[in-house]
mmCIF file of C-alpha atoms and ligand atoms in Angstrom:
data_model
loop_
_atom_site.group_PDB
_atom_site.id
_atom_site.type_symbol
_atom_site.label_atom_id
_atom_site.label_comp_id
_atom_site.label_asym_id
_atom_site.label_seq_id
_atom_site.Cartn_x
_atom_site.Cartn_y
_atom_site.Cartn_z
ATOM 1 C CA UNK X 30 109.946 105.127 114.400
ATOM 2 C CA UNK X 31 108.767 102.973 111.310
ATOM 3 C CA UNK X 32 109.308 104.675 108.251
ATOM 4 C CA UNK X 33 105.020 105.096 107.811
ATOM 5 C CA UNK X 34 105.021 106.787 111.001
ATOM 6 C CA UNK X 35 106.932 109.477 109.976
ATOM 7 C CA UNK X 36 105.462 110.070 106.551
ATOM 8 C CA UNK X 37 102.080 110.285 108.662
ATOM 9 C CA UNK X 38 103.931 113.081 110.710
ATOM 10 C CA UNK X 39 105.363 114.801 107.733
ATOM 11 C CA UNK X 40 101.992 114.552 105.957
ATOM 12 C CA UNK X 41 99.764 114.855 109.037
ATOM 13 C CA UNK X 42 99.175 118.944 108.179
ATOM 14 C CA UNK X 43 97.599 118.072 104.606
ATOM 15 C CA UNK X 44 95.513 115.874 106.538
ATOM 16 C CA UNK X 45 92.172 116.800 107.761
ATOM 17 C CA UNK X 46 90.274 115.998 110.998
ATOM 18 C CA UNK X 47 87.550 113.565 110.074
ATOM 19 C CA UNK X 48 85.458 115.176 113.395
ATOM 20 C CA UNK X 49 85.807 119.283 112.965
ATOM 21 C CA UNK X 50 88.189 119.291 109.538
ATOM 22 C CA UNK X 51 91.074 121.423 111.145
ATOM 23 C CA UNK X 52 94.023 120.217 110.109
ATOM 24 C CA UNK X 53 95.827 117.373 112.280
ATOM 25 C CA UNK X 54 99.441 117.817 113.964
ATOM 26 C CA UNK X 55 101.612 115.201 115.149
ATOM 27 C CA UNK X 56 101.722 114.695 118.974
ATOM 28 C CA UNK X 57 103.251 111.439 120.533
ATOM 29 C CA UNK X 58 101.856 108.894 119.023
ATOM 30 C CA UNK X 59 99.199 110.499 117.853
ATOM 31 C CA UNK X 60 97.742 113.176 115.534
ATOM 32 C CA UNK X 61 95.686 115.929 117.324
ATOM 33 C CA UNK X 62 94.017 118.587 115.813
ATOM 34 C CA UNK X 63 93.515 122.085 117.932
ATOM 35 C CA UNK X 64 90.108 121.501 119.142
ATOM 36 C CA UNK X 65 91.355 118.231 120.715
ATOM 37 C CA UNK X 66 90.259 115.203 118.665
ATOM 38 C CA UNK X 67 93.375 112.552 118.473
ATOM 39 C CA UNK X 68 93.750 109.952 116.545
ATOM 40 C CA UNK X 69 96.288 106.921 117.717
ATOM 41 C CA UNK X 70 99.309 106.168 115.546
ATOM 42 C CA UNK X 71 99.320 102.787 115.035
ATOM 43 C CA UNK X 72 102.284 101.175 115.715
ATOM 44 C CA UNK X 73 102.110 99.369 111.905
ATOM 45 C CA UNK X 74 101.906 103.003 110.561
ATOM 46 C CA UNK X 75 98.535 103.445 110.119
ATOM 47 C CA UNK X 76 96.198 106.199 111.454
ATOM 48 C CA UNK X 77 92.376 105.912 111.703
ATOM 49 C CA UNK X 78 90.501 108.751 110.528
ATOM 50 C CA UNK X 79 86.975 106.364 110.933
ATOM 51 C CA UNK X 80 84.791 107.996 113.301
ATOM 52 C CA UNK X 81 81.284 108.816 114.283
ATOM 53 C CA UNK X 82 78.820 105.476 113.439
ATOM 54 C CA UNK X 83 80.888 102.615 112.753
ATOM 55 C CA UNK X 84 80.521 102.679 108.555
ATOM 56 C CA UNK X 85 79.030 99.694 107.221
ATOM 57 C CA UNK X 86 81.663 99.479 103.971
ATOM 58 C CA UNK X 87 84.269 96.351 105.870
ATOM 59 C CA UNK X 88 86.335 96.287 102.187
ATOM 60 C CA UNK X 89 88.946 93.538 101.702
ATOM 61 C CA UNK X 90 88.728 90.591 104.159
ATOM 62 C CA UNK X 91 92.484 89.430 104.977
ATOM 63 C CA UNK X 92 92.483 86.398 102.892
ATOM 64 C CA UNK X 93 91.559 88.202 99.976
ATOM 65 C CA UNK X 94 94.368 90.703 100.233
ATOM 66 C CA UNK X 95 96.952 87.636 101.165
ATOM 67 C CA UNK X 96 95.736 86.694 97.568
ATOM 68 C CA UNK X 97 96.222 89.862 96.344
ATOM 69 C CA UNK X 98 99.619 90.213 97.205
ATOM 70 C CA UNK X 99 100.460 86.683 96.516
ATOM 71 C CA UNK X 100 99.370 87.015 92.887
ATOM 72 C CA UNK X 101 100.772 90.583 92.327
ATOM 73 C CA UNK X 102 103.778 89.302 94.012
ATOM 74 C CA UNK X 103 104.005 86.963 90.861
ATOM 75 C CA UNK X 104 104.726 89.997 89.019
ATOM 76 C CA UNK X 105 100.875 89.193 86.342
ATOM 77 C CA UNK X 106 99.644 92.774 86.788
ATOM 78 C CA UNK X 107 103.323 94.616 86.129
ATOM 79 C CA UNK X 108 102.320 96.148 83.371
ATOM 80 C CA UNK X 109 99.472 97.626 84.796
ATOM 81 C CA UNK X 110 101.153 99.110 87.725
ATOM 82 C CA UNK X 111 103.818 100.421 85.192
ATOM 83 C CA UNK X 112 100.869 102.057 83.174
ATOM 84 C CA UNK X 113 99.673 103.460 86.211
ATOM 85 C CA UNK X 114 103.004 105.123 87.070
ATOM 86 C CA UNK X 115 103.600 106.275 83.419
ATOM 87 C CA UNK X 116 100.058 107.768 83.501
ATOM 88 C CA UNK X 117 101.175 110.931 85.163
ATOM 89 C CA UNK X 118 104.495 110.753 86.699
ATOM 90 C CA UNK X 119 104.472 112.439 89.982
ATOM 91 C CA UNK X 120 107.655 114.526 89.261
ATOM 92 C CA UNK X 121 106.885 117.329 90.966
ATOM 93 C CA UNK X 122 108.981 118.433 94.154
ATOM 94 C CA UNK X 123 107.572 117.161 97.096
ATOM 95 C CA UNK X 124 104.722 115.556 95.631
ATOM 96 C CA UNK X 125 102.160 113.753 97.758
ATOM 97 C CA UNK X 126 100.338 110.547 96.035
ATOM 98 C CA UNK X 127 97.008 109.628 97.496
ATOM 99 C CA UNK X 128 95.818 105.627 96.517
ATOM 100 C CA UNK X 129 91.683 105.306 97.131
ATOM 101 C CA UNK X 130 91.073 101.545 98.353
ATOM 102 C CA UNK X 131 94.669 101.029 98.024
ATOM 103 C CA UNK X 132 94.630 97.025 98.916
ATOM 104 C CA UNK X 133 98.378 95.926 99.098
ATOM 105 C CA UNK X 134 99.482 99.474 98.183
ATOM 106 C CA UNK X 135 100.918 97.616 95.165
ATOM 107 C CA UNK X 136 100.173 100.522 93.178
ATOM 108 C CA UNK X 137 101.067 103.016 94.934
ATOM 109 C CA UNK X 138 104.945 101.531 95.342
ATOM 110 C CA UNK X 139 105.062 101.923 91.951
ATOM 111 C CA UNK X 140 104.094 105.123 90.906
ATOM 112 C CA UNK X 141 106.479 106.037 94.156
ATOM 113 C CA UNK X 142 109.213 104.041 92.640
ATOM 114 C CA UNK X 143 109.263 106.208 89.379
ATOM 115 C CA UNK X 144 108.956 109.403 91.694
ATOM 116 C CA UNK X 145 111.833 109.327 93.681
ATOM 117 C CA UNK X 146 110.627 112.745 95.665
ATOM 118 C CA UNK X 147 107.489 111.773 96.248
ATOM 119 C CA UNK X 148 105.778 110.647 99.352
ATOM 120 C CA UNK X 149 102.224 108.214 99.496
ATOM 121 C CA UNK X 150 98.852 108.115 101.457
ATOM 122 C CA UNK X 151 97.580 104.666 100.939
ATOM 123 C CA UNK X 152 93.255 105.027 102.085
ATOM 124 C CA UNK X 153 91.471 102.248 102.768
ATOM 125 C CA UNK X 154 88.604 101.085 105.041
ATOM 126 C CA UNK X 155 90.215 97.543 105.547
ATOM 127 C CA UNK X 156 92.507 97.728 108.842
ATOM 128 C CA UNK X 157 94.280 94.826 106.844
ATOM 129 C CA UNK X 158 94.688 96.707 103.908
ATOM 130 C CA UNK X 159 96.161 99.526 106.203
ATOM 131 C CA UNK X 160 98.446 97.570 107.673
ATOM 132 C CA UNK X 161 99.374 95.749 104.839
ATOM 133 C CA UNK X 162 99.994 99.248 102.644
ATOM 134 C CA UNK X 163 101.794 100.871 105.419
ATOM 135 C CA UNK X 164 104.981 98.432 104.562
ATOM 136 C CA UNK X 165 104.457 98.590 100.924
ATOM 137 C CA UNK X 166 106.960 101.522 100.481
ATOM 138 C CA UNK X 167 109.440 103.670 102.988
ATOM 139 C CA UNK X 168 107.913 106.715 101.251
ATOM 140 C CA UNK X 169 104.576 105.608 102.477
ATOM 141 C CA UNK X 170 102.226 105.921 104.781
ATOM 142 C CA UNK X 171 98.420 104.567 105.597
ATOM 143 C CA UNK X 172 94.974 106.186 106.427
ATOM 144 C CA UNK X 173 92.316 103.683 107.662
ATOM 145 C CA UNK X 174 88.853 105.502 106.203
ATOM 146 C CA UNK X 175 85.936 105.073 104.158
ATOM 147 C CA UNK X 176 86.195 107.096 100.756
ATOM 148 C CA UNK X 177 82.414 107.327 100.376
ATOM 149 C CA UNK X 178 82.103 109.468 103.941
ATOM 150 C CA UNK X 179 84.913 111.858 102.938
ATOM 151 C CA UNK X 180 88.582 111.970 102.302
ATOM 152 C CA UNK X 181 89.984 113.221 105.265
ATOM 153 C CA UNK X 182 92.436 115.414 103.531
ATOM 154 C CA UNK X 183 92.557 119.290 103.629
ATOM 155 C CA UNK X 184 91.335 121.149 100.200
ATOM 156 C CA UNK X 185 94.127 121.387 97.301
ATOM 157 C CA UNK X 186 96.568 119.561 99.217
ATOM 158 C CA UNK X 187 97.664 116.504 96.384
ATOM 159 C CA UNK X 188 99.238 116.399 93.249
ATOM 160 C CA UNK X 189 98.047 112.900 92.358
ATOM 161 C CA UNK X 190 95.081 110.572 93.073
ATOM 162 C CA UNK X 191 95.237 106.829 91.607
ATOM 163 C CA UNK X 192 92.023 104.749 91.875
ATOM 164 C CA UNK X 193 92.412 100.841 91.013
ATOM 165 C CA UNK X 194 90.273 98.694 90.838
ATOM 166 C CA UNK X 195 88.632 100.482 93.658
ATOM 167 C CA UNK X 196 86.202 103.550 94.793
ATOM 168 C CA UNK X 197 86.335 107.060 93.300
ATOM 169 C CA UNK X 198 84.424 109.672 94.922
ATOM 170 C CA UNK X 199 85.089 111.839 92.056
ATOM 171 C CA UNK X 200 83.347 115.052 93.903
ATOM 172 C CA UNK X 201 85.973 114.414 97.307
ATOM 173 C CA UNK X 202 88.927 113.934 94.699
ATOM 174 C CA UNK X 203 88.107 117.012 92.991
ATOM 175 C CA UNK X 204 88.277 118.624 96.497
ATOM 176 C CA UNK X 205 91.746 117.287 97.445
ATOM 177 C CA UNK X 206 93.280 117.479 94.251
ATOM 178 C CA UNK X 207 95.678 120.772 93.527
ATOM 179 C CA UNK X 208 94.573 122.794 90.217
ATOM 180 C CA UNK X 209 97.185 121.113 88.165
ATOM 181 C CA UNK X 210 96.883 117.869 89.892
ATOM 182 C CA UNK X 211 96.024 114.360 88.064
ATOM 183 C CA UNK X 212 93.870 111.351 89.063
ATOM 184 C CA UNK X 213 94.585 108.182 87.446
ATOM 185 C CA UNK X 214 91.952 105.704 86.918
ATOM 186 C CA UNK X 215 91.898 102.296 86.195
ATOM 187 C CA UNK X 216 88.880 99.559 85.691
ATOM 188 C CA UNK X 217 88.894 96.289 84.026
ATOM 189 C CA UNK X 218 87.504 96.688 80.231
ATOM 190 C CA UNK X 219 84.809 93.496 79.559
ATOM 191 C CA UNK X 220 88.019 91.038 78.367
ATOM 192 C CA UNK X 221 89.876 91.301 81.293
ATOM 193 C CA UNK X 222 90.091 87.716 82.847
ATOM 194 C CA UNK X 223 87.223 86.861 80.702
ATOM 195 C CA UNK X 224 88.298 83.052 80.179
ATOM 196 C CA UNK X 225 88.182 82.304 84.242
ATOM 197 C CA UNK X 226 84.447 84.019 84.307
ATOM 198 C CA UNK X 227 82.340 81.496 83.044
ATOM 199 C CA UNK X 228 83.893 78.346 84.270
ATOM 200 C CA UNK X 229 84.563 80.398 87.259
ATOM 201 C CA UNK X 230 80.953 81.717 87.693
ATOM 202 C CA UNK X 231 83.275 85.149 88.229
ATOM 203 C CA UNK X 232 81.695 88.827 88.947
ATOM 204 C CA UNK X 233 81.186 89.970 85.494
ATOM 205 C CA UNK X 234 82.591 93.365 84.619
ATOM 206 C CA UNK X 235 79.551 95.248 84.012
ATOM 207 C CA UNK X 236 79.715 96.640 79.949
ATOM 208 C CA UNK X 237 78.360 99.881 80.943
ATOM 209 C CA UNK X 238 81.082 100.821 83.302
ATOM 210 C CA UNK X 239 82.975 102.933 80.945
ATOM 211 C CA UNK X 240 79.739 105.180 80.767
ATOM 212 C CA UNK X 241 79.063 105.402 83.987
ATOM 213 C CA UNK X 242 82.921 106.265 84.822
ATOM 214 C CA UNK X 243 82.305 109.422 82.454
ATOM 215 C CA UNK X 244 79.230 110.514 83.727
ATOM 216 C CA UNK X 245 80.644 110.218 87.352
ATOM 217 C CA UNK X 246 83.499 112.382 86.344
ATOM 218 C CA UNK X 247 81.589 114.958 84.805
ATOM 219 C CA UNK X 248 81.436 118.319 86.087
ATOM 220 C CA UNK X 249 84.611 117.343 88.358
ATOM 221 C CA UNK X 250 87.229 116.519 86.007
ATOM 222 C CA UNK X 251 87.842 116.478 81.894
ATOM 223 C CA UNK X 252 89.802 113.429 80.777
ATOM 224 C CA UNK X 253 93.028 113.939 79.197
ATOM 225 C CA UNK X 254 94.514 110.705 78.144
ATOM 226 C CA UNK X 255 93.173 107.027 77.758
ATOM 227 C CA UNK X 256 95.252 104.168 77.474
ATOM 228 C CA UNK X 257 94.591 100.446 77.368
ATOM 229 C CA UNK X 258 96.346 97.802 78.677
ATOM 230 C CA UNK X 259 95.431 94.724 77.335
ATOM 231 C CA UNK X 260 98.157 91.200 77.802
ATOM 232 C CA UNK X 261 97.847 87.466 78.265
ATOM 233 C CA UNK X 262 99.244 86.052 81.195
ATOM 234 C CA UNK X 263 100.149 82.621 81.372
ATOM 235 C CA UNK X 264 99.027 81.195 84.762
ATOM 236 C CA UNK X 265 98.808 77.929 87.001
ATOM 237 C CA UNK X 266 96.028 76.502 89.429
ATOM 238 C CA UNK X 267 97.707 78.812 92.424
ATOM 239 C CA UNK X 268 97.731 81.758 90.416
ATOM 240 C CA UNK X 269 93.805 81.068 89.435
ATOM 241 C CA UNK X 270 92.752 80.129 92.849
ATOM 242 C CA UNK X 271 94.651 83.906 94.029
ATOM 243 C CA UNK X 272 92.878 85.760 91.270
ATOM 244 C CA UNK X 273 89.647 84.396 92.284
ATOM 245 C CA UNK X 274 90.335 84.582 96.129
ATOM 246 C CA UNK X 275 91.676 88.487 95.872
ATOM 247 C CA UNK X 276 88.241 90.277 93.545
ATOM 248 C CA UNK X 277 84.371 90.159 94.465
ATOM 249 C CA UNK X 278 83.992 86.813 93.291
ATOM 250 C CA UNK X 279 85.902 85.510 96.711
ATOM 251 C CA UNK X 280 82.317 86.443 97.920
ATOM 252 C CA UNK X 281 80.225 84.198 96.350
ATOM 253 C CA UNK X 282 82.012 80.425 95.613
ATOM 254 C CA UNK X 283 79.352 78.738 93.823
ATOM 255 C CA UNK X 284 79.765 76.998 90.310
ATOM 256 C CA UNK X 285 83.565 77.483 90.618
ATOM 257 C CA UNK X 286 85.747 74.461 89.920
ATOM 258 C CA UNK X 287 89.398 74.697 89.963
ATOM 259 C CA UNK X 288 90.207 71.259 89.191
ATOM 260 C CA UNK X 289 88.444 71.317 86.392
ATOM 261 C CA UNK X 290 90.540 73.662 84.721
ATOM 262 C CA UNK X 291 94.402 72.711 82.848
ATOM 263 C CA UNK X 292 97.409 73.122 85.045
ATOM 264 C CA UNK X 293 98.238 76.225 83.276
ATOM 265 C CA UNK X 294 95.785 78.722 81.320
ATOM 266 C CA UNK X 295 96.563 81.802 79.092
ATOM 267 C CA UNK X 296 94.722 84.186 80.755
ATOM 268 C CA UNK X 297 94.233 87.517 79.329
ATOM 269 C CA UNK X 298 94.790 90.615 81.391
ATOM 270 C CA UNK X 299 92.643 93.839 79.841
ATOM 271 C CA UNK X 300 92.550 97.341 81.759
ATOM 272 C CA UNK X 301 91.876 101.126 80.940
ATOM 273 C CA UNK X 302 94.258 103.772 82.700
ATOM 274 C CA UNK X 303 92.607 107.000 82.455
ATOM 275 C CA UNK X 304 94.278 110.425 83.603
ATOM 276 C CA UNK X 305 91.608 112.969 84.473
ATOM 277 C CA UNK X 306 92.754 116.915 85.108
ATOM 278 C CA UNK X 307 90.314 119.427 86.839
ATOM 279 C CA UNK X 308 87.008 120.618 84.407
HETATM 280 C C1 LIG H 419 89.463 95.433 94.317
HETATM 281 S S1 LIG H 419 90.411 96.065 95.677
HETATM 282 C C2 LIG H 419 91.714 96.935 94.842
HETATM 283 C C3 LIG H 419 92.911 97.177 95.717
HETATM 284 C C4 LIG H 419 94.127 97.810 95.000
HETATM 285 N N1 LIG H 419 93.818 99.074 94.402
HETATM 286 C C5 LIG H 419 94.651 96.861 93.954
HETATM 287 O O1 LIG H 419 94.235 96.942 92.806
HETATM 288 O O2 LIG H 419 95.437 96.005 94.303
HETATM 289 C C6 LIG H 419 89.390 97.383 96.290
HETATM 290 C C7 LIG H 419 89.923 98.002 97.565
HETATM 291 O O3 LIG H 419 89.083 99.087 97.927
HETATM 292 C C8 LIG H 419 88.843 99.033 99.318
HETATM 293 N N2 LIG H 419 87.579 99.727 99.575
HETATM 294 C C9 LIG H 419 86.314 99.283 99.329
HETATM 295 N N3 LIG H 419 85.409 100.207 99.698
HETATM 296 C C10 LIG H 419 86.111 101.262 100.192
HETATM 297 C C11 LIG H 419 85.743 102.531 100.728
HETATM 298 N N4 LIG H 419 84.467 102.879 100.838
HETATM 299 N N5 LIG H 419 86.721 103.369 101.119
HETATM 300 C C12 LIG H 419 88.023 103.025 101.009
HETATM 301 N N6 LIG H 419 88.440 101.835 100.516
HETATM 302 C C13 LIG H 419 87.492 100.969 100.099
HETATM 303 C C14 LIG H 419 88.835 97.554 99.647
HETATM 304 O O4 LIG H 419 89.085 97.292 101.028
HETATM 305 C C15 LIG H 419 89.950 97.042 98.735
HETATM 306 O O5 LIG H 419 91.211 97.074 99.366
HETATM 307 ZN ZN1 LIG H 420 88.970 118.065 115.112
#
């Protein structure tokens, strides 16, 4: 059995069945809850907890998460992932890790790496991203779902909840989160990557987003620590063309001009890591 398929079985009972919400048990190759609905174990270590009408979020294309990993594989956003884990280290025993729009599971690895007891749930609605995440540690496992129809996790059931770059669902996380359980945050502040934007034409980071991260958290969770990590990185054409390919902008590839740029730019890297506890 691939080490994701057996985290899913060992973490199938915190689970929750996306069709009735009894908790899941493994069977086979499967997970099976007691009124009968089964979900297939994928043989990458994935399960899919998307049911019902097909959702209309598709997340991360595979090129863009082949850019992803290429350029985190270059080790630019280390000391973000390190931030991440230092946020709130998951030292309790047996502590479960849940990563909303997990991507790679880049992340996730890391806080798992500092955590040496600890075992991951990598959710995302990409199967790519599921696949992809299922390999990114031996202590983790992958969930195939959309955040904003659920988490299909039973109540109180994790210790922490990291959100990069990605979805919240702050009311779900609330849910699935144990009393003295943490969620980690982190979104780009308005400098980070700023001098690719406009010769780019990049997604801009919207200035309000702090603001409306608060207000979403607000009746859910009370923040208890706020750290920012702000670094250049020096990077070359490939590395530009995989930050580009990997975020929102891969959408939309007008105005952009690669060539244009020098071989190698300092580039600077600018992110908040927030650590929320229960209100
Ligand atoms: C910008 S990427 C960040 C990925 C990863 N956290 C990282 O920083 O490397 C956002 C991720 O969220 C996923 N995503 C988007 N909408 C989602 C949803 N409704 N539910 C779960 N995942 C979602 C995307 O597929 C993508 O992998
Ligand atoms: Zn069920």
């Amino acid at each position: 059995m691939s080490p994701a398929r057996h985290v899913l079985a060992e973490l199938a009972g915190l689970l929750a069945c996306p069709e009735c919400g009894l908790g899941l048990e493994p069977c086979d190759r499967a997970l099976r809850c007691a009124q009968g609905h089964s979900f297939d174990l994928a043989k990458q270590g994935y399960v899919s907890l998307l049911t019902g009408a097909s959702t209309k979020m598709t997340g991360d294309t595979p090129a863009m998460l082949d850019a992803r990993a290429a350029f985190q594989g270059g080790g630019h956003f280390a000391p973000i992932a390190d931030a991440v884990a230092a946020a709130a280290p998951a030292d309790e025993p047996a502590a479960v890790v849940l990563e909303i729009g997990a991507g790679t599971g880049y992340y996730l690895a890391r806080v798992l790496d500092t955590a040496p007891a600890a075992r991951g749930l990598a959710l995302d609605v990409a199967k790519a991203a599921a696949r992809r995440s299922a390999r990114a540690h031996p202590r983790a496992a992958a969930v195939l779902a959309d955040a904003w129809r659920g988490l299909p996790l039973r109540a109180k059931t994790v210790h922490r909840v990291v959100s990069i770059f990605a979805p919240r669902n702050p009311a779900e996380v609330a849910r699935v989160l144990r009393a003295d359980g943490r969620f980690v945050v982190a979104t780009p502040t308005v400098r980070h990557l700023a001098e690719l934007v406009g010769p780019l034409g990049m997604v801009t980071v919207d200035p309000d987003k702090d603001r409306r991260l608060s207000e979403s958290m607000a009746g859910h969770f009370e923040i208890l620590d706020r750290t920012t990590v702000d670094y250049p990185m020096k990077l070359d054409r490939a590395d530009i063309a995989n930050v580009v390919g990997m975020g929102p902008s891969a959408f939309h590839d007008d105005g952009r001009d690669l060539a244009a740029l020098p071989e190698s730019l300092e580039v600077t890297a600018s992110v908040t890591v927030s650590v929320y506890g229960g209100a």
